[in-house]
CSV table of C-alpha atoms in Angstrom, one decimal:
chain,number,residue,atom,x,y,z
A,1,LEU,CA,125.1,101.6,90.7
A,2,LYS,CA,126.6,101.4,87.2
A,3,LYS,CA,130.0,100.3,88.5
A,4,LEU,CA,129.0,98.0,91.4
A,5,PRO,CA,129.1,94.3,90.7
A,6,VAL,CA,125.4,93.7,91.7
A,7,HIS,CA,122.5,91.9,90.1
A,8,GLU,CA,119.7,92.9,92.4
A,9,LEU,CA,118.4,96.0,94.1
A,10,LYS,CA,116.7,95.3,97.4
A,11,ILE,CA,113.8,97.6,98.5
A,12,ASP,CA,113.8,97.9,102.3
A,13,ARG,CA,110.7,96.9,104.3
A,14,SER,CA,110.5,100.4,105.7
A,15,PHE,CA,109.3,101.6,102.3
A,16,VAL,CA,107.2,98.5,101.6
A,17,THR,CA,105.2,98.4,104.8
A,18,ASP,CA,103.1,101.5,104.2
A,19,LEU,CA,103.3,101.4,100.4
A,20,LEU,CA,99.5,101.3,100.1
A,21,THR,CA,98.8,104.3,102.4
A,22,ASN,CA,101.9,106.5,102.1
A,23,LYS,CA,102.4,108.3,98.8
A,24,GLU,CA,106.0,109.1,99.6
A,25,ASP,CA,106.8,105.4,100.1
A,26,LEU,CA,104.9,104.6,96.9
A,27,ALA,CA,107.1,107.1,95.0
A,28,ILE,CA,110.3,105.7,96.5
A,29,VAL,CA,109.4,102.2,95.5
A,30,GLU,CA,108.3,103.2,92.0
A,31,ALA,CA,111.5,105.1,91.5
A,32,SER,CA,113.6,102.3,92.9
A,33,ILE,CA,112.0,99.8,90.5
A,34,ALA,CA,112.5,102.2,87.6
A,35,ILE,CA,116.1,102.7,88.4
A,36,ALA,CA,116.7,99.0,88.7
A,37,LYS,CA,115.1,98.3,85.4
A,38,GLN,CA,117.4,101.0,83.7
A,39,PHE,CA,120.4,99.1,85.1
A,40,ASN,CA,119.1,95.6,84.3
A,41,LEU,CA,118.9,94.7,87.9
A,42,ARG,CA,116.2,92.5,89.5
A,43,THR,CA,114.2,94.1,92.3
A,44,VAL,CA,113.6,92.4,95.6
A,45,ALA,CA,111.0,93.8,98.0
A,46,GLU,CA,111.2,92.7,101.6
A,47,GLY,CA,108.6,93.0,104.3
A,48,ILE,CA,105.5,92.0,102.4
A,49,GLU,CA,102.8,91.1,104.9
A,50,ASP,CA,99.6,91.1,102.8
A,51,GLU,CA,98.2,90.2,99.4
A,52,GLN,CA,97.3,93.8,98.5
A,53,THR,CA,101.0,94.9,98.9
A,54,LEU,CA,102.2,91.8,96.9
A,55,THR,CA,99.7,92.6,94.1
A,56,GLN,CA,100.7,96.3,94.0
A,57,LEU,CA,104.4,95.4,93.8
A,58,LYS,CA,103.7,92.9,91.0
A,59,SER,CA,101.9,95.5,89.1
A,60,MET,CA,104.8,97.9,89.5
A,61,GLY,CA,107.2,95.3,88.0
A,62,CYS,CA,108.9,94.1,91.1
A,63,ASP,CA,110.7,90.8,90.4
A,64,ILE,CA,111.0,89.1,93.8
A,65,ALA,CA,109.0,89.2,97.0
A,66,GLN,CA,110.0,88.4,100.5
A,67,GLY,CA,108.0,88.6,103.7
A,68,TYR,CA,105.7,86.8,106.2
A,69,HIS,CA,102.9,86.9,103.6
A,70,ILE,CA,105.0,84.6,101.4
A,71,GLN,CA,106.4,82.4,104.3
A,72,ARG,CA,107.7,82.8,107.8
A,73,PRO,CA,111.3,81.8,108.4
A,74,LEU,CA,111.8,78.0,108.5
A,75,PRO,CA,114.5,75.5,109.4
A,76,ALA,CA,116.4,74.2,106.4
A,77,ASP,CA,114.6,70.8,106.2
A,78,LYS,CA,111.1,72.5,106.4
A,79,PHE,CA,112.2,75.0,103.8
A,80,GLU,CA,113.1,72.3,101.4
A,81,GLU,CA,109.6,70.7,101.9
A,82,TRP,CA,108.0,74.1,101.4
A,83,LEU,CA,110.0,74.8,98.3
A,84,ALA,CA,109.1,71.5,96.8
A,85,GLN,CA,105.4,72.2,97.4
A,86,GLN,CA,105.8,75.6,95.7
A,87,LYS,CA,107.4,74.0,92.6
A,88,VAL,CA,104.6,71.4,92.3
A,89,ALA,CA,102.0,74.2,92.7
A,90,GLN,CA,103.6,76.2,89.9
A,91,LEU,CA,103.6,73.2,87.6
A,92,MET,CA,99.9,72.7,88.2
A,93,ASN,CA,99.1,76.3,87.3
């Protein structure tokens, strides 16, 4: 990790899916986030499918979330619309 030219550490969905019910998955995700922080890497968790998992990952310090709970895959033009709506929503908060 210390010699690789990377800026992010991605946490696989296989660890995220059962994060709330599997203590081994929780430990792996916690350790992954801690290691990433030590190397000044952003953390990206994939496979987030519910609000509870998203909340848990936020509380653990995860930087970026991906998954169907956030948004299902979209064509490029629909993605641009969705992204613009997200930016407006952030400005209003």
